[in-house]
Amino acid sequence: MDPSRYLLKPGSRLVLEKLPTRDHFGMPQKAERVAATEALSQEIGHLQQLLYATQHHRLLVVLQGMDTSGKDGTIRSVFAGVAPLGVRAVNFRAPSEEERARDYLWRIHQHVPRTGEIVLFNRSPYEDVLVVRVQGLVSAKECVQRYHHIREFERMLVETGTTLVKIFLHISKDEQRERLQARIDNPAKHWKLMPSDLEARRQWADYMEAYEDALRETSTPQAPWHVIPADSKTTRNLIVATLLRDCLAGLSMNAPQPTTDLSGLIIA
Ligand code: AMP
Ligand code: MG
């Protein structure tokens, strides 16, 4: 199966309600999806080693989605086969006072990947045109300016050698109700639930509108968005794993040649 079917083509219209939140990506059996994802994750692990060894490329993965859409779970599953040293995940929460005293990209830029590195953004500067817009902290006009900033920031990253993969985990409002309820019904999961999550759910329609504008305005040829159906956790993991494996394999990396000929060398 080809994950490019989930690509948001630059310049195209976007009505999230019309895009699927449920799919099986050609694998109707859950066990099959789990096994395929595990194999892909191992492949990603090998490709990560090549990425590090060749010291030529940088990979930045941006994950966005409503609460409970599975950003953490996706990272856990898709990168299970990657050595902990091989990947760096960065979680962006509400900015601190130090961060708010700067422009909103300041805290982002310092976390972009260095050469040979994979970085995962769990939330991103997109919160600065999503949650802040829904909460009325920035105007629609400021958001239009910010789409422009973000497009140009991403263009700069890509033009200076970063590969950018942007993923929106698309869940339905019904699926979110079930996942939030499951958190409420299980005291061990209460720590995951913030009062603001329930407030955000009440503003679901506003969030969808903010997402539609943000994704449409920032899906560019060099850094397009993928809208991934995420009501099924196993399908979501399978699609994201396929997407990232394909992306890394597309870099056509080969292990670097040793600087000295080691063949036949015997260690004393
Ligand atoms: P969590 O992902 O559960 O750790 O929650 C992080 C929280 O931080 C979410 O409620 C986000 O909406 C919030 N957040 C992240 N970035 C920003 C931002 N730039 N401005 C305001 N809130 C943010
Ligand atoms: Mg949360």
mmCIF file with all atom_site columns, N, CA and C in Angstrom, residues 91-155:
data_model
loop_
_atom_site.group_PDB
_atom_site.id
_atom_site.type_symbol
_atom_site.label_atom_id
_atom_site.label_alt_id
_atom_site.label_comp_id
_atom_site.label_asym_id
_atom_site.label_entity_id
_atom_site.label_seq_id
_atom_site.pdbx_PDB_ins_code
_atom_site.Cartn_x
_atom_site.Cartn_y
_atom_site.Cartn_z
_atom_site.occupancy
_atom_site.B_iso_or_equiv
_atom_site.pdbx_formal_charge
_atom_site.auth_seq_id
_atom_site.auth_comp_id
_atom_site.auth_asym_id
_atom_site.auth_atom_id
_atom_site.pdbx_PDB_model_num
ATOM 1   N N  . ASN A 1 91  ? 8.812  17.143 23.220 1.00 0.00 ? 91  ASN A N  1
ATOM 2   C CA . ASN A 1 91  ? 7.415  17.387 23.540 1.00 0.00 ? 91  ASN A CA 1
ATOM 3   C C  . ASN A 1 91  ? 7.225  18.890 23.758 1.00 0.00 ? 91  ASN A C  1
ATOM 4   N N  . PHE A 1 92  ? 6.349  19.517 23.010 1.00 0.00 ? 92  PHE A N  1
ATOM 5   C CA . PHE A 1 92  ? 6.125  20.951 23.200 1.00 0.00 ? 92  PHE A CA 1
ATOM 6   C C  . PHE A 1 92  ? 4.843  21.184 23.986 1.00 0.00 ? 92  PHE A C  1
ATOM 7   N N  . ARG A 1 93  ? 5.012  21.734 25.177 1.00 0.00 ? 93  ARG A N  1
ATOM 8   C CA . ARG A 1 93  ? 3.856  22.097 26.003 1.00 0.00 ? 93  ARG A CA 1
ATOM 9   C C  . ARG A 1 93  ? 3.621  23.602 25.877 1.00 0.00 ? 93  ARG A C  1
ATOM 10  N N  . ALA A 1 94  ? 2.694  24.114 26.666 1.00 0.00 ? 94  ALA A N  1
ATOM 11  C CA . ALA A 1 94  ? 2.478  25.558 26.664 1.00 0.00 ? 94  ALA A CA 1
ATOM 12  C C  . ALA A 1 94  ? 3.813  26.241 26.979 1.00 0.00 ? 94  ALA A C  1
ATOM 13  N N  . PRO A 1 95  ? 4.156  27.308 26.270 1.00 0.00 ? 95  PRO A N  1
ATOM 14  C CA . PRO A 1 95  ? 5.471  27.919 26.452 1.00 0.00 ? 95  PRO A CA 1
ATOM 15  C C  . PRO A 1 95  ? 5.669  28.514 27.844 1.00 0.00 ? 95  PRO A C  1
ATOM 16  N N  . SER A 1 96  ? 6.913  28.442 28.308 1.00 0.00 ? 96  SER A N  1
ATOM 17  C CA . SER A 1 96  ? 7.279  29.032 29.597 1.00 0.00 ? 96  SER A CA 1
ATOM 18  C C  . SER A 1 96  ? 7.365  30.554 29.449 1.00 0.00 ? 96  SER A C  1
ATOM 19  N N  . GLU A 1 97  ? 7.589  31.232 30.565 1.00 0.00 ? 97  GLU A N  1
ATOM 20  C CA . GLU A 1 97  ? 7.704  32.688 30.505 1.00 0.00 ? 97  GLU A CA 1
ATOM 21  C C  . GLU A 1 97  ? 8.909  33.094 29.637 1.00 0.00 ? 97  GLU A C  1
ATOM 22  N N  . GLU A 1 98  ? 10.029 32.371 29.815 1.00 0.00 ? 98  GLU A N  1
ATOM 23  C CA . GLU A 1 98  ? 11.231 32.639 29.002 1.00 0.00 ? 98  GLU A CA 1
ATOM 24  C C  . GLU A 1 98  ? 10.912 32.496 27.514 1.00 0.00 ? 98  GLU A C  1
ATOM 25  N N  . GLU A 1 99  ? 10.145 31.469 27.202 1.00 0.00 ? 99  GLU A N  1
ATOM 26  C CA . GLU A 1 99  ? 9.822  31.208 25.791 1.00 0.00 ? 99  GLU A CA 1
ATOM 27  C C  . GLU A 1 99  ? 8.832  32.235 25.246 1.00 0.00 ? 99  GLU A C  1
ATOM 28  N N  . ARG A 1 100 ? 7.887  32.609 26.084 1.00 0.00 ? 100 ARG A N  1
ATOM 29  C CA . ARG A 1 100 ? 6.878  33.583 25.631 1.00 0.00 ? 100 ARG A CA 1
ATOM 30  C C  . ARG A 1 100 ? 7.494  34.966 25.421 1.00 0.00 ? 100 ARG A C  1
ATOM 31  N N  . ALA A 1 101 ? 8.672  35.172 26.049 1.00 0.00 ? 101 ALA A N  1
ATOM 32  C CA . ALA A 1 101 ? 9.334  36.465 25.891 1.00 0.00 ? 101 ALA A CA 1
ATOM 33  C C  . ALA A 1 101 ? 10.055 36.573 24.545 1.00 0.00 ? 101 ALA A C  1
ATOM 34  N N  . ARG A 1 102 ? 10.060 35.460 23.769 1.00 0.00 ? 102 ARG A N  1
ATOM 35  C CA . ARG A 1 102 ? 10.662 35.485 22.428 1.00 0.00 ? 102 ARG A CA 1
ATOM 36  C C  . ARG A 1 102 ? 9.602  35.221 21.371 1.00 0.00 ? 102 ARG A C  1
ATOM 37  N N  . ASP A 1 103 ? 10.029 35.271 20.102 1.00 0.00 ? 103 ASP A N  1
ATOM 38  C CA . ASP A 1 103 ? 9.110  34.869 19.042 1.00 0.00 ? 103 ASP A CA 1
ATOM 39  C C  . ASP A 1 103 ? 8.828  33.375 19.190 1.00 0.00 ? 103 ASP A C  1
ATOM 40  N N  . TYR A 1 104 ? 7.703  32.919 18.656 1.00 0.00 ? 104 TYR A N  1
ATOM 41  C CA . TYR A 1 104 ? 7.247  31.542 18.925 1.00 0.00 ? 104 TYR A CA 1
ATOM 42  C C  . TYR A 1 104 ? 8.095  30.466 18.250 1.00 0.00 ? 104 TYR A C  1
ATOM 43  N N  . LEU A 1 105 ? 8.957  30.852 17.304 1.00 0.00 ? 105 LEU A N  1
ATOM 44  C CA . LEU A 1 105 ? 9.803  29.838 16.662 1.00 0.00 ? 105 LEU A CA 1
ATOM 45  C C  . LEU A 1 105 ? 11.139 29.649 17.385 1.00 0.00 ? 105 LEU A C  1
ATOM 46  N N  . TRP A 1 106 ? 11.432 30.545 18.324 1.00 0.00 ? 106 TRP A N  1
ATOM 47  C CA . TRP A 1 106 ? 12.713 30.496 19.029 1.00 0.00 ? 106 TRP A CA 1
ATOM 48  C C  . TRP A 1 106 ? 12.923 29.156 19.732 1.00 0.00 ? 106 TRP A C  1
ATOM 49  N N  . ARG A 1 107 ? 11.891 28.727 20.457 1.00 0.00 ? 107 ARG A N  1
ATOM 50  C CA . ARG A 1 107 ? 12.052 27.472 21.211 1.00 0.00 ? 107 ARG A CA 1
ATOM 51  C C  . ARG A 1 107 ? 12.048 26.255 20.288 1.00 0.00 ? 107 ARG A C  1
ATOM 52  N N  . ILE A 1 108 ? 11.495 26.435 19.101 1.00 0.00 ? 108 ILE A N  1
ATOM 53  C CA . ILE A 1 108 ? 11.402 25.315 18.156 1.00 0.00 ? 108 ILE A CA 1
ATOM 54  C C  . ILE A 1 108 ? 12.755 25.085 17.494 1.00 0.00 ? 108 ILE A C  1
ATOM 55  N N  . HIS A 1 109 ? 13.348 26.192 17.037 1.00 0.00 ? 109 HIS A N  1
ATOM 56  C CA . HIS A 1 109 ? 14.537 26.086 16.192 1.00 0.00 ? 109 HIS A CA 1
ATOM 57  C C  . HIS A 1 109 ? 15.674 25.347 16.908 1.00 0.00 ? 109 HIS A C  1
ATOM 58  N N  . GLN A 1 110 ? 15.795 25.555 18.233 1.00 0.00 ? 110 GLN A N  1
ATOM 59  C CA . GLN A 1 110 ? 16.917 24.919 18.920 1.00 0.00 ? 110 GLN A CA 1
ATOM 60  C C  . GLN A 1 110 ? 16.789 23.403 19.008 1.00 0.00 ? 110 GLN A C  1
ATOM 61  N N  . HIS A 1 111 ? 15.633 22.847 18.647 1.00 0.00 ? 111 HIS A N  1
ATOM 62  C CA . HIS A 1 111 ? 15.452 21.393 18.729 1.00 0.00 ? 111 HIS A CA 1
ATOM 63  C C  . HIS A 1 111 ? 15.474 20.687 17.380 1.00 0.00 ? 111 HIS A C  1
ATOM 64  N N  . VAL A 1 112 ? 15.700 21.409 16.295 1.00 0.00 ? 112 VAL A N  1
ATOM 65  C CA . VAL A 1 112 ? 15.700 20.737 14.980 1.00 0.00 ? 112 VAL A CA 1
ATOM 66  C C  . VAL A 1 112 ? 16.882 19.761 14.930 1.00 0.00 ? 112 VAL A C  1
ATOM 67  N N  . PRO A 1 113 ? 16.780 18.707 14.091 1.00 0.00 ? 113 PRO A N  1
ATOM 68  C CA . PRO A 1 113 ? 17.839 17.687 14.083 1.00 0.00 ? 113 PRO A CA 1
ATOM 69  C C  . PRO A 1 113 ? 19.164 18.201 13.555 1.00 0.00 ? 113 PRO A C  1
ATOM 70  N N  . ARG A 1 114 ? 20.242 17.673 14.126 1.00 0.00 ? 114 ARG A N  1
ATOM 71  C CA . ARG A 1 114 ? 21.555 17.921 13.553 1.00 0.00 ? 114 ARG A CA 1
ATOM 72  C C  . ARG A 1 114 ? 21.800 16.846 12.490 1.00 0.00 ? 114 ARG A C  1
ATOM 73  N N  . THR A 1 115 ? 22.871 16.956 11.764 1.00 0.00 ? 115 THR A N  1
ATOM 74  C CA . THR A 1 115 ? 23.178 15.987 10.720 1.00 0.00 ? 115 THR A CA 1
ATOM 75  C C  . THR A 1 115 ? 23.279 14.579 11.318 1.00 0.00 ? 115 THR A C  1
ATOM 76  N N  . GLY A 1 116 ? 22.640 13.612 10.658 1.00 0.00 ? 116 GLY A N  1
ATOM 77  C CA . GLY A 1 116 ? 22.686 12.227 11.125 1.00 0.00 ? 116 GLY A CA 1
ATOM 78  C C  . GLY A 1 116 ? 21.626 11.894 12.153 1.00 0.00 ? 116 GLY A C  1
ATOM 79  N N  . GLU A 1 117 ? 20.770 12.857 12.456 1.00 0.00 ? 117 GLU A N  1
ATOM 80  C CA . GLU A 1 117 ? 19.828 12.673 13.561 1.00 0.00 ? 117 GLU A CA 1
ATOM 81  C C  . GLU A 1 117 ? 18.365 12.617 13.086 1.00 0.00 ? 117 GLU A C  1
ATOM 82  N N  . ILE A 1 118 ? 17.559 11.848 13.837 1.00 0.00 ? 118 ILE A N  1
ATOM 83  C CA . ILE A 1 118 ? 16.096 11.861 13.656 1.00 0.00 ? 118 ILE A CA 1
ATOM 84  C C  . ILE A 1 118 ? 15.494 12.551 14.875 1.00 0.00 ? 118 ILE A C  1
ATOM 85  N N  . VAL A 1 119 ? 14.675 13.553 14.650 1.00 0.00 ? 119 VAL A N  1
ATOM 86  C CA . VAL A 1 119 ? 13.970 14.213 15.754 1.00 0.00 ? 119 VAL A CA 1
ATOM 87  C C  . VAL A 1 119 ? 12.463 14.118 15.510 1.00 0.00 ? 119 VAL A C  1
ATOM 88  N N  . LEU A 1 120 ? 11.739 13.795 16.580 1.00 0.00 ? 120 LEU A N  1
ATOM 89  C CA . LEU A 1 120 ? 10.280 13.703 16.510 1.00 0.00 ? 120 LEU A CA 1
ATOM 90  C C  . LEU A 1 120 ? 9.694  14.854 17.304 1.00 0.00 ? 120 LEU A C  1
ATOM 91  N N  . PHE A 1 121 ? 8.888  15.662 16.675 1.00 0.00 ? 121 PHE A N  1
ATOM 92  C CA . PHE A 1 121 ? 8.190  16.736 17.383 1.00 0.00 ? 121 PHE A CA 1
ATOM 93  C C  . PHE A 1 121 ? 6.803  16.246 17.780 1.00 0.00 ? 121 PHE A C  1
ATOM 94  N N  . ASN A 1 122 ? 6.585  16.114 19.091 1.00 0.00 ? 122 ASN A N  1
ATOM 95  C CA . ASN A 1 122 ? 5.272  15.774 19.609 1.00 0.00 ? 122 ASN A CA 1
ATOM 96  C C  . ASN A 1 122 ? 4.597  17.120 19.928 1.00 0.00 ? 122 ASN A C  1
ATOM 97  N N  . ARG A 1 123 ? 3.754  17.580 19.010 1.00 0.00 ? 123 ARG A N  1
ATOM 98  C CA . ARG A 1 123 ? 3.304  18.977 18.927 1.00 0.00 ? 123 ARG A CA 1
ATOM 99  C C  . ARG A 1 123 ? 4.479  19.808 18.407 1.00 0.00 ? 123 ARG A C  1
ATOM 100 N N  . SER A 1 124 ? 4.214  21.052 18.060 1.00 0.00 ? 124 SER A N  1
ATOM 101 C CA . SER A 1 124 ? 5.171  21.772 17.214 1.00 0.00 ? 124 SER A CA 1
ATOM 102 C C  . SER A 1 124 ? 4.772  23.250 17.150 1.00 0.00 ? 124 SER A C  1
ATOM 103 N N  . PRO A 1 125 ? 5.419  24.040 16.273 1.00 0.00 ? 125 PRO A N  1
ATOM 104 C CA . PRO A 1 125 ? 4.961  25.438 16.164 1.00 0.00 ? 125 PRO A CA 1
ATOM 105 C C  . PRO A 1 125 ? 3.524  25.535 15.673 1.00 0.00 ? 125 PRO A C  1
ATOM 106 N N  . TYR A 1 126 ? 2.990  24.423 15.179 1.00 0.00 ? 126 TYR A N  1
ATOM 107 C CA . TYR A 1 126 ? 1.593  24.493 14.723 1.00 0.00 ? 126 TYR A CA 1
ATOM 108 C C  . TYR A 1 126 ? 0.624  24.795 15.854 1.00 0.00 ? 126 TYR A C  1
ATOM 109 N N  . GLU A 1 127 ? 1.020  24.465 17.106 1.00 0.00 ? 127 GLU A N  1
ATOM 110 C CA . GLU A 1 127 ? 0.153  24.847 18.233 1.00 0.00 ? 127 GLU A CA 1
ATOM 111 C C  . GLU A 1 127 ? -0.047 26.363 18.246 1.00 0.00 ? 127 GLU A C  1
ATOM 112 N N  . ASP A 1 128 ? 0.909  27.078 17.695 1.00 0.00 ? 128 ASP A N  1
ATOM 113 C CA . ASP A 1 128 ? 0.832  28.538 17.708 1.00 0.00 ? 128 ASP A CA 1
ATOM 114 C C  . ASP A 1 128 ? -0.110 29.111 16.658 1.00 0.00 ? 128 ASP A C  1
ATOM 115 N N  . VAL A 1 129 ? -0.709 28.220 15.847 1.00 0.00 ? 129 VAL A N  1
ATOM 116 C CA . VAL A 1 129 ? -1.820 28.655 14.980 1.00 0.00 ? 129 VAL A CA 1
ATOM 117 C C  . VAL A 1 129 ? -3.055 27.790 15.251 1.00 0.00 ? 129 VAL A C  1
ATOM 118 N N  . LEU A 1 130 ? -3.004 26.968 16.307 1.00 0.00 ? 130 LEU A N  1
ATOM 119 C CA . LEU A 1 130 ? -4.138 26.083 16.623 1.00 0.00 ? 130 LEU A CA 1
ATOM 120 C C  . LEU A 1 130 ? -4.730 26.461 17.984 1.00 0.00 ? 130 LEU A C  1
ATOM 121 N N  . VAL A 1 131 ? -4.084 25.947 19.062 1.00 0.00 ? 131 VAL A N  1
ATOM 122 C CA . VAL A 1 131 ? -4.661 26.194 20.390 1.00 0.00 ? 131 VAL A CA 1
ATOM 123 C C  . VAL A 1 131 ? -4.750 27.693 20.676 1.00 0.00 ? 131 VAL A C  1
ATOM 124 N N  . VAL A 1 132 ? -3.726 28.446 20.305 1.00 0.00 ? 132 VAL A N  1
ATOM 125 C CA . VAL A 1 132 ? -3.752 29.883 20.620 1.00 0.00 ? 132 VAL A CA 1
ATOM 126 C C  . VAL A 1 132 ? -4.822 30.625 19.807 1.00 0.00 ? 132 VAL A C  1
ATOM 127 N N  . ARG A 1 133 ? -5.095 30.102 18.620 1.00 0.00 ? 133 ARG A N  1
ATOM 128 C CA . ARG A 1 133 ? -6.164 30.709 17.811 1.00 0.00 ? 133 ARG A CA 1
ATOM 129 C C  . ARG A 1 133 ? -7.540 30.390 18.401 1.00 0.00 ? 133 ARG A C  1
ATOM 130 N N  . VAL A 1 134 ? -7.738 29.113 18.778 1.00 0.00 ? 134 VAL A N  1
ATOM 131 C CA . VAL A 1 134 ? -9.040 28.722 19.336 1.00 0.00 ? 134 VAL A CA 1
ATOM 132 C C  . VAL A 1 134 ? -9.288 29.454 20.652 1.00 0.00 ? 134 VAL A C  1
ATOM 133 N N  . GLN A 1 135 ? -8.228 29.631 21.424 1.00 0.00 ? 135 GLN A N  1
ATOM 134 C CA . GLN A 1 135 ? -8.386 30.342 22.701 1.00 0.00 ? 135 GLN A CA 1
ATOM 135 C C  . GLN A 1 135 ? -8.439 31.857 22.522 1.00 0.00 ? 135 GLN A C  1
ATOM 136 N N  . GLY A 1 136 ? -8.338 32.305 21.305 1.00 0.00 ? 136 GLY A N  1
ATOM 137 C CA . GLY A 1 136 ? -8.464 33.738 21.041 1.00 0.00 ? 136 GLY A CA 1
ATOM 138 C C  . GLY A 1 136 ? -7.231 34.546 21.426 1.00 0.00 ? 136 GLY A C  1
ATOM 139 N N  . LEU A 1 137 ? -6.084 33.872 21.590 1.00 0.00 ? 137 LEU A N  1
ATOM 140 C CA . LEU A 1 137 ? -4.863 34.596 21.990 1.00 0.00 ? 137 LEU A CA 1
ATOM 141 C C  . LEU A 1 137 ? -4.173 35.256 20.800 1.00 0.00 ? 137 LEU A C  1
ATOM 142 N N  . VAL A 1 138 ? -4.409 34.730 19.607 1.00 0.00 ? 138 VAL A N  1
ATOM 143 C CA . VAL A 1 138 ? -3.942 35.422 18.395 1.00 0.00 ? 138 VAL A CA 1
ATOM 144 C C  . VAL A 1 138 ? -5.113 35.542 17.418 1.00 0.00 ? 138 VAL A C  1
ATOM 145 N N  . SER A 1 139 ? -5.092 36.603 16.637 1.00 0.00 ? 139 SER A N  1
ATOM 146 C CA . SER A 1 139 ? -6.197 36.855 15.717 1.00 0.00 ? 139 SER A CA 1
ATOM 147 C C  . SER A 1 139 ? -6.017 36.039 14.435 1.00 0.00 ? 139 SER A C  1
ATOM 148 N N  . ALA A 1 140 ? -7.076 35.984 13.640 1.00 0.00 ? 140 ALA A N  1
ATOM 149 C CA . ALA A 1 140 ? -7.009 35.281 12.347 1.00 0.00 ? 140 ALA A CA 1
ATOM 150 C C  . ALA A 1 140 ? -5.942 35.936 11.469 1.00 0.00 ? 140 ALA A C  1
ATOM 151 N N  . LYS A 1 141 ? -5.848 37.268 11.577 1.00 0.00 ? 141 LYS A N  1
ATOM 152 C CA . LYS A 1 141 ? -4.870 37.985 10.755 1.00 0.00 ? 141 LYS A CA 1
ATOM 153 C C  . LYS A 1 141 ? -3.440 37.598 11.142 1.00 0.00 ? 141 LYS A C  1
ATOM 154 N N  . GLU A 1 142 ? -3.208 37.517 12.441 1.00 0.00 ? 142 GLU A N  1
ATOM 155 C CA . GLU A 1 142 ? -1.875 37.086 12.905 1.00 0.00 ? 142 GLU A CA 1
ATOM 156 C C  . GLU A 1 142 ? -1.575 35.658 12.455 1.00 0.00 ? 142 GLU A C  1
ATOM 157 N N  . CYS A 1 143 ? -2.608 34.825 12.432 1.00 0.00 ? 143 CYS A N  1
ATOM 158 C CA . CYS A 1 143 ? -2.392 33.444 11.984 1.00 0.00 ? 143 CYS A CA 1
ATOM 159 C C  . CYS A 1 143 ? -1.954 33.414 10.524 1.00 0.00 ? 143 CYS A C  1
ATOM 160 N N  . VAL A 1 144 ? -2.535 34.265 9.702  1.00 0.00 ? 144 VAL A N  1
ATOM 161 C CA . VAL A 1 144 ? -2.146 34.306 8.289  1.00 0.00 ? 144 VAL A CA 1
ATOM 162 C C  . VAL A 1 144 ? -0.656 34.650 8.176  1.00 0.00 ? 144 VAL A C  1
ATOM 163 N N  . GLN A 1 145 ? -0.220 35.600 9.002  1.00 0.00 ? 145 GLN A N  1
ATOM 164 C CA . GLN A 1 145 ? 1.217  35.942 9.040  1.00 0.00 ? 145 GLN A CA 1
ATOM 165 C C  . GLN A 1 145 ? 2.038  34.738 9.480  1.00 0.00 ? 145 GLN A C  1
ATOM 166 N N  . ARG A 1 146 ? 1.527  34.046 10.495 1.00 0.00 ? 146 ARG A N  1
ATOM 167 C CA . ARG A 1 146 ? 2.266  32.901 11.035 1.00 0.00 ? 146 ARG A CA 1
ATOM 168 C C  . ARG A 1 146 ? 2.359  31.746 10.043 1.00 0.00 ? 146 ARG A C  1
ATOM 169 N N  . TYR A 1 147 ? 1.310  31.517 9.247  1.00 0.00 ? 147 TYR A N  1
ATOM 170 C CA . TYR A 1 147 ? 1.412  30.458 8.217  1.00 0.00 ? 147 TYR A CA 1
ATOM 171 C C  . TYR A 1 147 ? 2.602  30.781 7.312  1.00 0.00 ? 147 TYR A C  1
ATOM 172 N N  . HIS A 1 148 ? 2.704  32.046 6.992  1.00 0.00 ? 148 HIS A N  1
ATOM 173 C CA . HIS A 1 148 ? 3.804  32.496 6.139  1.00 0.00 ? 148 HIS A CA 1
ATOM 174 C C  . HIS A 1 148 ? 5.155  32.252 6.828  1.00 0.00 ? 148 HIS A C  1
ATOM 175 N N  . HIS A 1 149 ? 5.256  32.641 8.115  1.00 0.00 ? 149 HIS A N  1
ATOM 176 C CA . HIS A 1 149 ? 6.512  32.400 8.852  1.00 0.00 ? 149 HIS A CA 1
ATOM 177 C C  . HIS A 1 149 ? 6.863  30.921 8.826  1.00 0.00 ? 149 HIS A C  1
ATOM 178 N N  . ILE A 1 150 ? 5.867  30.093 9.119  1.00 0.00 ? 150 ILE A N  1
ATOM 179 C CA . ILE A 1 150 ? 6.133  28.647 9.258  1.00 0.00 ? 150 ILE A CA 1
ATOM 180 C C  . ILE A 1 150 ? 6.537  28.060 7.909  1.00 0.00 ? 150 ILE A C  1
ATOM 181 N N  . ARG A 1 151 ? 5.844  28.477 6.842  1.00 0.00 ? 151 ARG A N  1
ATOM 182 C CA . ARG A 1 151 ? 6.224  27.990 5.501  1.00 0.00 ? 151 ARG A CA 1
ATOM 183 C C  . ARG A 1 151 ? 7.669  28.348 5.187  1.00 0.00 ? 151 ARG A C  1
ATOM 184 N N  . GLU A 1 152 ? 8.033  29.576 5.497  1.00 0.00 ? 152 GLU A N  1
ATOM 185 C CA . GLU A 1 152 ? 9.398  30.018 5.171  1.00 0.00 ? 152 GLU A CA 1
ATOM 186 C C  . GLU A 1 152 ? 10.431 29.355 6.088  1.00 0.00 ? 152 GLU A C  1
ATOM 187 N N  . PHE A 1 153 ? 10.084 29.163 7.344  1.00 0.00 ? 153 PHE A N  1
ATOM 188 C CA . PHE A 1 153 ? 10.967 28.450 8.291  1.00 0.00 ? 153 PHE A CA 1
ATOM 189 C C  . PHE A 1 153 ? 11.216 27.029 7.775  1.00 0.00 ? 153 PHE A C  1
ATOM 190 N N  . GLU A 1 154 ? 10.148 26.375 7.365  1.00 0.00 ? 154 GLU A N  1
ATOM 191 C CA . GLU A 1 154 ? 10.287 24.989 6.866  1.00 0.00 ? 154 GLU A CA 1
ATOM 192 C C  . GLU A 1 154 ? 11.063 24.964 5.547  1.00 0.00 ? 154 GLU A C  1
ATOM 193 N N  . ARG A 1 155 ? 10.831 25.966 4.713  1.00 0.00 ? 155 ARG A N  1
ATOM 194 C CA . ARG A 1 155 ? 11.579 26.024 3.454  1.00 0.00 ? 155 ARG A CA 1
ATOM 195 C C  . ARG A 1 155 ? 13.089 26.127 3.754  1.00 0.00 ? 155 ARG A C  1
#
